Amino acid sequence: MSPPLPGPLAALEPLLGHYGYWAVGAVVFVEDFGVPAPGETILLAAGVYAGAGRLNVVAVAVIAFVAAVAGDNLGYLIGRAGGRPFVHRWGRYVFLTPKRFEAAEAFFARHGGKIVTVARFVEGLRQANGIIAGTTGMRWRRFLAFNALGAALWVGLWTTLAYLAGNHITAVYDEVRRYQLYVLLAAAVAVASLVVRHVARRRRER
């Protein structure tokens, strides 16, 4: 029997204890196409459970990754098919008001594809980035590549920290959030490195 989940994670203990991996996949999935759900929190809770031996950490990471990518791609399809009118009509039901959407869309347009990766670590953008990518007409393959990279970094970071930190995860989480800018910069550098490598390889091939 594992110890109780610490701090705010305790609210998810009944859900995670009863449904296990299904809870992880479902909550992460619905959060990623705009539904206000505690995707990041349940990922942390599942990591703590894995550290206590109640879940397999590899299974948690794989399920969360697949759910994150699938959820964002559903959001992409919603944005691509419904466009701005759909978001303006229904977005308010998931706290994506026209004003918030326009601000996020402008930010997205300024930073291009790399923001899909970085958005994974930003509350608000994480839930809306697939929808915004669809409404702005980003090519699906480009979105999928940046989105998969962001999901892998996000899942890898929080699952590993929760697994290693165990019942101290709330303190670790607060500390990491305090230095979130550095996390975003590290993610941006990783994306830039991949882009430079890809461009250099294409030039060599020519």
Tab-separated table of N, CA and C in Angstrom, residues 75-92 96-99 101-106 108-109 131-138:
chain	number	residue	atom	x	y	z
A	75	GLY	N	-7.857	18.344	-31.153
A	75	GLY	CA	-7.993	19.794	-31.123
A	75	GLY	C	-7.652	20.415	-32.471
A	76	TYR	N	-6.599	19.900	-33.104
A	76	TYR	CA	-6.202	20.384	-34.433
A	76	TYR	C	-7.339	20.179	-35.437
A	77	LEU	N	-7.954	18.996	-35.415
A	77	LEU	CA	-9.052	18.710	-36.331
A	77	LEU	C	-10.254	19.625	-36.064
A	78	ILE	N	-10.532	19.873	-34.788
A	78	ILE	CA	-11.628	20.775	-34.431
A	78	ILE	C	-11.359	22.170	-34.981
A	79	GLY	N	-10.139	22.663	-34.784
A	79	GLY	CA	-9.783	23.989	-35.282
A	79	GLY	C	-9.788	24.067	-36.788
A	80	ARG	N	-9.292	23.005	-37.437
A	80	ARG	CA	-9.208	22.998	-38.899
A	80	ARG	C	-10.598	22.921	-39.533
A	81	ALA	N	-11.474	22.090	-38.957
A	81	ALA	CA	-12.798	21.905	-39.541
A	81	ALA	C	-13.760	23.031	-39.170
A	82	GLY	N	-13.720	23.453	-37.912
A	82	GLY	CA	-14.678	24.447	-37.450
A	82	GLY	C	-14.234	25.878	-37.619
A	83	GLY	N	-12.906	26.097	-37.587
A	83	GLY	CA	-12.379	27.437	-37.746
A	83	GLY	C	-12.729	28.363	-36.588
A	84	ARG	N	-12.472	29.643	-36.789
A	84	ARG	CA	-12.707	30.641	-35.741
A	84	ARG	C	-14.177	30.738	-35.323
A	85	PRO	N	-15.137	30.658	-36.276
A	85	PRO	CA	-16.541	30.744	-35.843
A	85	PRO	C	-16.911	29.676	-34.813
A	86	PHE	N	-16.404	28.467	-35.014
A	86	PHE	CA	-16.688	27.381	-34.064
A	86	PHE	C	-16.098	27.698	-32.697
A	87	VAL	N	-14.845	28.181	-32.683
A	87	VAL	CA	-14.180	28.496	-31.416
A	87	VAL	C	-14.899	29.638	-30.710
A	88	HIS	N	-15.287	30.661	-31.468
A	88	HIS	CA	-15.958	31.810	-30.866
A	88	HIS	C	-17.328	31.429	-30.302
A	89	ARG	N	-17.979	30.450	-30.929
A	89	ARG	CA	-19.306	30.056	-30.458
A	89	ARG	C	-19.239	29.142	-29.238
A	90	TRP	N	-18.318	28.164	-29.276
A	90	TRP	CA	-18.301	27.132	-28.242
A	90	TRP	C	-17.141	27.247	-27.266
A	91	GLY	N	-16.153	28.049	-27.593
A	91	GLY	CA	-14.955	28.117	-26.754
A	91	GLY	C	-15.207	28.559	-25.328
A	92	ARG	N	-16.194	29.417	-25.142
A	92	ARG	CA	-16.446	29.939	-23.790
A	92	ARG	C	-16.836	28.842	-22.805
A	96	LEU	N	-12.304	29.228	-23.160
A	96	LEU	CA	-11.526	29.782	-24.261
A	96	LEU	C	-12.364	30.881	-24.898
A	97	THR	N	-12.378	32.056	-24.243
A	97	THR	CA	-13.172	33.179	-24.721
A	97	THR	C	-12.547	33.752	-25.996
A	98	PRO	N	-13.325	34.479	-26.809
A	98	PRO	CA	-12.755	35.088	-28.022
A	98	PRO	C	-11.513	35.930	-27.736
A	99	LYS	N	-11.537	36.674	-26.626
A	99	LYS	CA	-10.385	37.518	-26.283
A	99	LYS	C	-9.154	36.680	-25.986
A	101	PHE	N	-8.636	33.630	-26.961
A	101	PHE	CA	-8.258	32.917	-28.177
A	101	PHE	C	-7.459	33.816	-29.111
A	102	GLU	N	-7.898	35.055	-29.290
A	102	GLU	CA	-7.186	35.977	-30.174
A	102	GLU	C	-5.791	36.283	-29.665
A	103	ALA	N	-5.652	36.430	-28.345
A	103	ALA	CA	-4.328	36.684	-27.770
A	103	ALA	C	-3.416	35.480	-27.990
A	104	ALA	N	-3.946	34.282	-27.759
A	104	ALA	CA	-3.147	33.070	-27.950
A	104	ALA	C	-2.799	32.884	-29.423
A	105	GLU	N	-3.730	33.191	-30.312
A	105	GLU	CA	-3.496	33.038	-31.741
A	105	GLU	C	-2.406	34.006	-32.217
A	106	ALA	N	-2.419	35.237	-31.710
A	106	ALA	CA	-1.393	36.217	-32.083
A	106	ALA	C	-0.018	35.758	-31.597
A	108	PHE	N	0.865	32.702	-31.047
A	108	PHE	CA	1.172	31.533	-31.858
A	108	PHE	C	1.735	31.956	-33.216
A	109	ALA	N	1.084	32.937	-33.841
A	109	ALA	CA	1.500	33.398	-35.171
A	109	ALA	C	2.897	34.013	-35.150
A	131	ILE	N	-6.039	23.425	-31.252
A	131	ILE	CA	-7.128	24.166	-31.900
A	131	ILE	C	-6.572	25.360	-32.670
A	132	ILE	N	-5.627	26.076	-32.051
A	132	ILE	CA	-5.051	27.252	-32.708
A	132	ILE	C	-4.264	26.855	-33.945
A	133	ALA	N	-3.511	25.763	-33.852
A	133	ALA	CA	-2.755	25.291	-35.025
A	133	ALA	C	-3.690	24.974	-36.174
A	134	GLY	N	-4.847	24.398	-35.853
A	134	GLY	CA	-5.818	24.085	-36.898
A	134	GLY	C	-6.433	25.325	-37.518
A	135	THR	N	-6.792	26.296	-36.696
A	135	THR	CA	-7.429	27.500	-37.235
A	135	THR	C	-6.458	28.348	-38.048
A	136	THR	N	-5.169	28.315	-37.710
A	136	THR	CA	-4.184	29.105	-38.450
A	136	THR	C	-3.682	28.400	-39.702
A	137	GLY	N	-4.123	27.159	-39.905
A	137	GLY	CA	-3.769	26.459	-41.139
A	137	GLY	C	-2.379	25.850	-41.148
A	138	MET	N	-1.788	25.610	-39.998
A	138	MET	CA	-0.481	24.946	-39.962
A	138	MET	C	-0.591	23.557	-40.597
